[in-house]
Amino acid sequence: MNNKFYSLPDLPYGYKDLEPYISEEQLSIHHQKHHQAYVNGANTVFERLEKSRKEGSDLDMKATLKELSFHVSGHVLHSLFWQNMASSKKEGGGEPSGRLGEIINDEFGSFDRFKQEFTKAAISIEGSGWVALTLDKESGRPMIMQIEKHNLNLYPGFSLLLVFDFWEHAYYLDYKNEKNKFIEAFWQIVNWEAADKRLNRFDDKLAHS
Ligand code: MN
């Protein structure tokens, strides 16, 4: 396997280090079995995509992308989840300080209020899911986001390079029910230079972070 495939990241602490909050058994299974399954699942879809592209064979894109997003999201979210916990003996718990503490206080009024909203967001998730604290770069606001099931064809945290609005309101006056004509039209007007500029901006950020 080359580095275009995912691999299971090491934990930034030992399996016992989050006790008594998370047991060694729970953390080991979660990391070694569950997270590993997302890594394997994503890599399997990548292999299938590569094979199909090489052969020029057809794929069920809807099913494939759903499966890919499920595994990629699982991998991305778990990788971050491990990072945003710390050994209870060391630096875990407490309240955020610095800039993060400031923007949380600014937006939510207090850390307690933030904690309350975040907790309620977690508890009110339907079925399985995640809660995330995100930053909207445009307004500078920290925002709480529920990620239901994590397989809603999203790659969380990925920077957007190019988007295409395929809601009916974007094409219906022009193309009515012939929506394939709208995507054909889009390929005639797509601005790749703008997308490339965005890519360079993100690349830059990655290189310096
Ligand atoms: Mn999990």
PDB file of C-alpha atoms and ligand atoms in Angstrom:
ATOM      1  CA  MET A   1       0.000   0.000   0.000  1.00  0.00           C
ATOM      2  CA  ASN A   2       1.251   3.467  -0.808  1.00  0.00           C
ATOM      3  CA  ASN A   3       0.588   6.571   1.271  1.00  0.00           C
ATOM      4  CA  LYS A   4      -2.536   7.426  -0.717  1.00  0.00           C
ATOM      5  CA  PHE A   5      -4.293   4.948   1.550  1.00  0.00           C
ATOM      6  CA  TYR A   6      -5.287   5.568   5.152  1.00  0.00           C
ATOM      7  CA  SER A   7      -3.636   3.977   8.137  1.00  0.00           C
ATOM      8  CA  LEU A   8      -4.606   3.742  11.796  1.00  0.00           C
ATOM      9  CA  PRO A   9      -2.907   6.557  13.721  1.00  0.00           C
ATOM     10  CA  ASP A  10      -1.273   5.800  17.085  1.00  0.00           C
ATOM     11  CA  LEU A  11      -3.037   7.184  20.123  1.00  0.00           C
ATOM     12  CA  PRO A  12      -1.304  10.180  21.719  1.00  0.00           C
ATOM     13  CA  TYR A  13      -1.446   8.284  25.068  1.00  0.00           C
ATOM     14  CA  GLY A  14      -1.516   4.721  26.368  1.00  0.00           C
ATOM     15  CA  TYR A  15      -4.657   2.575  26.466  1.00  0.00           C
ATOM     16  CA  LYS A  16      -4.764   2.880  30.258  1.00  0.00           C
ATOM     17  CA  ASP A  17      -4.173   6.613  30.402  1.00  0.00           C
ATOM     18  CA  LEU A  18      -7.799   7.696  30.135  1.00  0.00           C
ATOM     19  CA  GLU A  19      -8.892   5.578  33.102  1.00  0.00           C
ATOM     20  CA  PRO A  20     -11.066   5.795  35.102  1.00  0.00           C
ATOM     21  CA  TYR A  21     -13.059   7.731  32.486  1.00  0.00           C
ATOM     22  CA  ILE A  22     -12.481   5.328  29.617  1.00  0.00           C
ATOM     23  CA  SER A  23     -11.263   1.839  30.450  1.00  0.00           C
ATOM     24  CA  GLU A  24      -8.339   0.104  28.793  1.00  0.00           C
ATOM     25  CA  GLU A  25     -10.657  -2.507  27.284  1.00  0.00           C
ATOM     26  CA  GLN A  26     -13.095   0.069  25.907  1.00  0.00           C
ATOM     27  CA  LEU A  27     -10.366   2.264  24.432  1.00  0.00           C
ATOM     28  CA  SER A  28      -8.442  -0.669  22.924  1.00  0.00           C
ATOM     29  CA  ILE A  29     -11.501  -2.077  21.160  1.00  0.00           C
ATOM     30  CA  HIS A  30     -12.641   1.345  20.013  1.00  0.00           C
ATOM     31  CA  HIS A  31      -9.222   2.146  18.533  1.00  0.00           C
ATOM     32  CA  GLN A  32      -7.991  -1.252  17.314  1.00  0.00           C
ATOM     33  CA  LYS A  33     -11.267  -2.710  16.077  1.00  0.00           C
ATOM     34  CA  HIS A  34     -13.712   0.099  15.309  1.00  0.00           C
ATOM     35  CA  HIS A  35     -11.381   2.783  14.009  1.00  0.00           C
ATOM     36  CA  GLN A  36      -9.343   0.141  12.134  1.00  0.00           C
ATOM     37  CA  ALA A  37     -12.543  -1.017  10.427  1.00  0.00           C
ATOM     38  CA  TYR A  38     -13.135   2.491   9.045  1.00  0.00           C
ATOM     39  CA  VAL A  39      -9.548   2.643   7.785  1.00  0.00           C
ATOM     40  CA  ASN A  40      -9.888  -0.760   6.087  1.00  0.00           C
ATOM     41  CA  GLY A  41     -13.316   0.102   4.725  1.00  0.00           C
ATOM     42  CA  ALA A  42     -12.136   3.339   3.115  1.00  0.00           C
ATOM     43  CA  ASN A  43      -9.073   1.645   1.611  1.00  0.00           C
ATOM     44  CA  THR A  44     -11.224  -1.125   0.164  1.00  0.00           C
ATOM     45  CA  VAL A  45     -13.417   1.443  -1.591  1.00  0.00           C
ATOM     46  CA  PHE A  46     -10.294   3.230  -2.903  1.00  0.00           C
ATOM     47  CA  GLU A  47      -9.050  -0.089  -4.333  1.00  0.00           C
ATOM     48  CA  ARG A  48     -12.402  -0.725  -5.972  1.00  0.00           C
ATOM     49  CA  LEU A  49     -12.401   2.787  -7.451  1.00  0.00           C
ATOM     50  CA  GLU A  50      -8.867   2.393  -8.799  1.00  0.00           C
ATOM     51  CA  LYS A  51      -9.686  -0.965 -10.371  1.00  0.00           C
ATOM     52  CA  SER A  52     -12.864   0.333 -11.955  1.00  0.00           C
ATOM     53  CA  ARG A  53     -11.100   3.433 -13.315  1.00  0.00           C
ATOM     54  CA  LYS A  54      -8.306   1.330 -14.792  1.00  0.00           C
ATOM     55  CA  GLU A  55     -10.750  -1.090 -16.412  1.00  0.00           C
ATOM     56  CA  GLY A  56     -13.111   1.657 -17.453  1.00  0.00           C
ATOM     57  CA  SER A  57     -15.917  -0.343 -15.850  1.00  0.00           C
ATOM     58  CA  ASP A  58     -19.109   1.093 -14.413  1.00  0.00           C
ATOM     59  CA  LEU A  59     -19.731   1.742 -10.715  1.00  0.00           C
ATOM     60  CA  ASP A  60     -22.821   2.395  -8.657  1.00  0.00           C
ATOM     61  CA  MET A  61     -21.683   5.921  -7.751  1.00  0.00           C
ATOM     62  CA  LYS A  62     -24.450   6.582  -5.238  1.00  0.00           C
ATOM     63  CA  ALA A  63     -23.713   3.430  -3.248  1.00  0.00           C
ATOM     64  CA  THR A  64     -19.948   3.818  -3.608  1.00  0.00           C
ATOM     65  CA  LEU A  65     -19.890   7.428  -2.399  1.00  0.00           C
ATOM     66  CA  LYS A  66     -22.191   6.593   0.497  1.00  0.00           C
ATOM     67  CA  GLU A  67     -19.866   3.796   1.559  1.00  0.00           C
ATOM     68  CA  LEU A  68     -16.772   5.936   1.071  1.00  0.00           C
ATOM     69  CA  SER A  69     -18.172   8.840   3.077  1.00  0.00           C
ATOM     70  CA  PHE A  70     -19.141   6.467   5.879  1.00  0.00           C
ATOM     71  CA  HIS A  71     -15.609   5.134   6.240  1.00  0.00           C
ATOM     72  CA  VAL A  72     -13.727   8.375   5.545  1.00  0.00           C
ATOM     73  CA  SER A  73     -15.896  10.261   8.031  1.00  0.00           C
ATOM     74  CA  GLY A  74     -15.351   7.532  10.594  1.00  0.00           C
ATOM     75  CA  HIS A  75     -11.594   7.731  10.089  1.00  0.00           C
ATOM     76  CA  VAL A  76     -11.383  11.547  10.126  1.00  0.00           C
ATOM     77  CA  LEU A  77     -13.630  11.953  13.155  1.00  0.00           C
ATOM     78  CA  HIS A  78     -11.952   9.243  15.230  1.00  0.00           C
ATOM     79  CA  SER A  79      -8.479  10.617  14.428  1.00  0.00           C
ATOM     80  CA  LEU A  80      -9.588  13.982  15.769  1.00  0.00           C
ATOM     81  CA  PHE A  81     -11.416  12.448  18.726  1.00  0.00           C
ATOM     82  CA  TRP A  82      -8.218  10.764  19.986  1.00  0.00           C
ATOM     83  CA  GLN A  83      -6.334  14.024  19.628  1.00  0.00           C
ATOM     84  CA  ASN A  84      -8.893  16.060  21.528  1.00  0.00           C
ATOM     85  CA  MET A  85      -8.657  13.961  24.651  1.00  0.00           C
ATOM     86  CA  ALA A  86      -5.777  13.897  27.117  1.00  0.00           C
ATOM     87  CA  SER A  87      -4.628  11.728  29.964  1.00  0.00           C
ATOM     88  CA  SER A  88      -6.674  12.462  33.083  1.00  0.00           C
ATOM     89  CA  LYS A  89      -3.405  12.613  35.013  1.00  0.00           C
ATOM     90  CA  LYS A  90      -2.004  15.291  32.780  1.00  0.00           C
ATOM     91  CA  GLU A  91      -3.644  18.110  30.895  1.00  0.00           C
ATOM     92  CA  GLY A  92      -7.210  16.812  30.443  1.00  0.00           C
ATOM     93  CA  GLY A  93     -10.376  18.524  31.665  1.00  0.00           C
ATOM     94  CA  GLY A  94     -10.861  22.046  32.952  1.00  0.00           C
ATOM     95  CA  GLU A  95     -11.800  24.988  30.788  1.00  0.00           C
ATOM     96  CA  PRO A  96     -10.253  26.280  27.584  1.00  0.00           C
ATOM     97  CA  SER A  97      -7.944  29.237  27.906  1.00  0.00           C
ATOM     98  CA  GLY A  98      -6.377  31.497  25.320  1.00  0.00           C
ATOM     99  CA  ARG A  99      -8.116  32.421  22.096  1.00  0.00           C
ATOM    100  CA  LEU A 100     -10.478  29.419  22.251  1.00  0.00           C
ATOM    101  CA  GLY A 101     -11.663  30.390  25.697  1.00  0.00           C
ATOM    102  CA  GLU A 102     -12.248  33.931  24.446  1.00  0.00           C
ATOM    103  CA  ILE A 103     -14.345  33.031  21.413  1.00  0.00           C
ATOM    104  CA  ILE A 104     -16.401  30.529  23.424  1.00  0.00           C
ATOM    105  CA  ASN A 105     -17.136  33.142  26.076  1.00  0.00           C
ATOM    106  CA  ASP A 106     -17.907  35.686  23.403  1.00  0.00           C
ATOM    107  CA  GLU A 107     -20.365  33.472  21.550  1.00  0.00           C
ATOM    108  CA  PHE A 108     -22.023  31.517  24.349  1.00  0.00           C
ATOM    109  CA  GLY A 109     -21.752  34.018  27.173  1.00  0.00           C
ATOM    110  CA  SER A 110     -19.906  31.588  29.415  1.00  0.00           C
ATOM    111  CA  PHE A 111     -18.105  28.274  29.351  1.00  0.00           C
ATOM    112  CA  ASP A 112     -20.921  26.682  31.371  1.00  0.00           C
ATOM    113  CA  ARG A 113     -23.511  27.736  28.805  1.00  0.00           C
ATOM    114  CA  PHE A 114     -21.357  26.287  26.007  1.00  0.00           C
ATOM    115  CA  LYS A 115     -21.006  23.021  27.907  1.00  0.00           C
ATOM    116  CA  GLN A 116     -24.754  22.910  28.437  1.00  0.00           C
ATOM    117  CA  GLU A 117     -25.548  23.441  24.745  1.00  0.00           C
ATOM    118  CA  PHE A 118     -22.878  20.957  23.614  1.00  0.00           C
ATOM    119  CA  THR A 119     -24.176  18.338  26.067  1.00  0.00           C
ATOM    120  CA  LYS A 120     -27.782  18.842  24.936  1.00  0.00           C
ATOM    121  CA  ALA A 121     -26.684  18.596  21.315  1.00  0.00           C
ATOM    122  CA  ALA A 122     -25.047  15.246  22.103  1.00  0.00           C
ATOM    123  CA  ILE A 123     -27.990  13.849  24.015  1.00  0.00           C
ATOM    124  CA  SER A 124     -30.531  14.880  21.393  1.00  0.00           C
ATOM    125  CA  ILE A 125     -28.802  13.152  18.489  1.00  0.00           C
ATOM    126  CA  GLU A 126     -31.150  10.658  16.869  1.00  0.00           C
ATOM    127  CA  GLY A 127     -29.466   7.281  17.008  1.00  0.00           C
ATOM    128  CA  SER A 128     -25.706   7.317  16.565  1.00  0.00           C
ATOM    129  CA  GLY A 129     -23.722  10.423  15.846  1.00  0.00           C
ATOM    130  CA  TRP A 130     -21.193  13.021  16.823  1.00  0.00           C
ATOM    131  CA  VAL A 131     -21.170  16.551  18.136  1.00  0.00           C
ATOM    132  CA  ALA A 132     -18.515  18.903  16.873  1.00  0.00           C
ATOM    133  CA  LEU A 133     -17.359  22.364  17.742  1.00  0.00           C
ATOM    134  CA  THR A 134     -16.582  24.114  14.514  1.00  0.00           C
ATOM    135  CA  LEU A 135     -15.404  27.543  13.472  1.00  0.00           C
ATOM    136  CA  ASP A 136     -17.125  29.523  10.758  1.00  0.00           C
ATOM    137  CA  LYS A 137     -14.245  31.424   9.242  1.00  0.00           C
ATOM    138  CA  GLU A 138     -16.535  34.038   7.699  1.00  0.00           C
ATOM    139  CA  SER A 139     -18.158  35.252  10.912  1.00  0.00           C
ATOM    140  CA  GLY A 140     -15.445  34.030  13.240  1.00  0.00           C
ATOM    141  CA  ARG A 141     -18.169  32.305  15.265  1.00  0.00           C
ATOM    142  CA  PRO A 142     -17.616  28.963  16.929  1.00  0.00           C
ATOM    143  CA  MET A 143     -20.602  26.766  16.094  1.00  0.00           C
ATOM    144  CA  ILE A 144     -21.905  23.492  17.488  1.00  0.00           C
ATOM    145  CA  MET A 145     -22.747  20.914  14.844  1.00  0.00           C
ATOM    146  CA  GLN A 146     -24.493  17.577  15.139  1.00  0.00           C
ATOM    147  CA  ILE A 147     -23.193  14.984  12.711  1.00  0.00           C
ATOM    148  CA  GLU A 148     -25.900  12.344  12.514  1.00  0.00           C
ATOM    149  CA  LYS A 149     -24.624   8.878  11.715  1.00  0.00           C
ATOM    150  CA  HIS A 150     -21.596  10.457   9.977  1.00  0.00           C
ATOM    151  CA  ASN A 151     -22.405   8.831   6.652  1.00  0.00           C
ATOM    152  CA  LEU A 152     -24.499  11.569   5.112  1.00  0.00           C
ATOM    153  CA  ASN A 153     -22.046  11.796   2.228  1.00  0.00           C
ATOM    154  CA  LEU A 154     -19.893  14.306   4.059  1.00  0.00           C
ATOM    155  CA  TYR A 155     -16.151  14.406   4.588  1.00  0.00           C
ATOM    156  CA  PRO A 156     -16.002  16.466   7.779  1.00  0.00           C
ATOM    157  CA  GLY A 157     -13.360  19.144   8.019  1.00  0.00           C
ATOM    158  CA  PHE A 158     -12.433  18.924   4.375  1.00  0.00           C
ATOM    159  CA  SER A 159     -11.864  22.232   2.628  1.00  0.00           C
ATOM    160  CA  LEU A 160     -14.184  22.867  -0.286  1.00  0.00           C
ATOM    161  CA  LEU A 161     -12.516  23.307  -3.648  1.00  0.00           C
ATOM    162  CA  LEU A 162     -15.496  23.276  -5.974  1.00  0.00           C
ATOM    163  CA  VAL A 163     -19.224  23.031  -5.417  1.00  0.00           C
ATOM    164  CA  PHE A 164     -22.138  22.455  -7.740  1.00  0.00           C
ATOM    165  CA  ASP A 165     -25.709  23.367  -6.793  1.00  0.00           C
ATOM    166  CA  PHE A 166     -27.975  20.652  -8.101  1.00  0.00           C
ATOM    167  CA  TRP A 167     -31.140  21.674  -6.324  1.00  0.00           C
ATOM    168  CA  GLU A 168     -34.083  22.159  -8.705  1.00  0.00           C
ATOM    169  CA  HIS A 169     -34.154  25.895  -7.962  1.00  0.00           C
ATOM    170  CA  ALA A 170     -30.754  26.226  -9.636  1.00  0.00           C
ATOM    171  CA  TYR A 171     -31.818  24.963 -13.072  1.00  0.00           C
ATOM    172  CA  TYR A 172     -35.555  24.424 -13.368  1.00  0.00           C
ATOM    173  CA  LEU A 173     -36.414  27.612 -15.275  1.00  0.00           C
ATOM    174  CA  ASP A 174     -33.786  26.777 -17.876  1.00  0.00           C
ATOM    175  CA  TYR A 175     -33.788  23.014 -18.098  1.00  0.00           C
ATOM    176  CA  LYS A 176     -37.031  21.839 -16.451  1.00  0.00           C
ATOM    177  CA  ASN A 177     -36.685  18.100 -15.794  1.00  0.00           C
ATOM    178  CA  GLU A 178     -33.640  17.656 -18.026  1.00  0.00           C
ATOM    179  CA  LYS A 179     -31.162  18.047 -15.238  1.00  0.00           C
ATOM    180  CA  ASN A 180     -28.381  16.294 -17.134  1.00  0.00           C
ATOM    181  CA  LYS A 181     -28.313  19.359 -19.395  1.00  0.00           C
ATOM    182  CA  PHE A 182     -27.535  21.564 -16.430  1.00  0.00           C
ATOM    183  CA  ILE A 183     -24.469  19.574 -15.410  1.00  0.00           C
ATOM    184  CA  GLU A 184     -23.372  19.596 -19.073  1.00  0.00           C
ATOM    185  CA  ALA A 185     -23.762  23.375 -19.030  1.00  0.00           C
ATOM    186  CA  PHE A 186     -21.827  23.644 -15.791  1.00  0.00           C
ATOM    187  CA  TRP A 187     -18.818  21.937 -17.362  1.00  0.00           C
ATOM    188  CA  GLN A 188     -18.820  24.711 -19.969  1.00  0.00           C
ATOM    189  CA  ILE A 189     -18.600  27.472 -17.379  1.00  0.00           C
ATOM    190  CA  VAL A 190     -16.699  25.916 -14.497  1.00  0.00           C
ATOM    191  CA  ASN A 191     -13.822  28.091 -13.258  1.00  0.00           C
ATOM    192  CA  TRP A 192     -10.910  25.740 -12.663  1.00  0.00           C
ATOM    193  CA  GLU A 193      -8.550  28.604 -12.046  1.00  0.00           C
ATOM    194  CA  ALA A 194     -10.604  29.673  -9.043  1.00  0.00           C
ATOM    195  CA  ALA A 195     -10.652  26.099  -7.734  1.00  0.00           C
ATOM    196  CA  ASP A 196      -6.897  25.828  -8.212  1.00  0.00           C
ATOM    197  CA  LYS A 197      -6.384  29.064  -6.293  1.00  0.00           C
ATOM    198  CA  ARG A 198      -8.401  27.682  -3.407  1.00  0.00           C
ATOM    199  CA  LEU A 199      -6.338  24.526  -3.444  1.00  0.00           C
ATOM    200  CA  ASN A 200      -3.117  26.520  -3.239  1.00  0.00           C
ATOM    201  CA  ARG A 201      -4.479  28.516  -0.348  1.00  0.00           C
ATOM    202  CA  PHE A 202      -5.364  25.385   1.608  1.00  0.00           C
ATOM    203  CA  ASP A 203      -2.067  23.737   0.690  1.00  0.00           C
ATOM    204  CA  ASP A 204      -0.243  26.753   2.023  1.00  0.00           C
ATOM    205  CA  LYS A 205      -2.127  26.575   5.296  1.00  0.00           C
ATOM    206  CA  LEU A 206      -1.357  22.875   5.654  1.00  0.00           C
ATOM    207  CA  ALA A 207       2.317  23.423   4.985  1.00  0.00           C
ATOM    208  CA  HIS A 208       2.583  26.081   7.679  1.00  0.00           C
ATOM    209  CA  SER A 209       0.338  24.582  10.349  1.00  0.00           C
TER     210      SER A 209
HETATM  211 MN    MN B   1     -16.373   5.479  17.596  1.00  0.00          MN
END
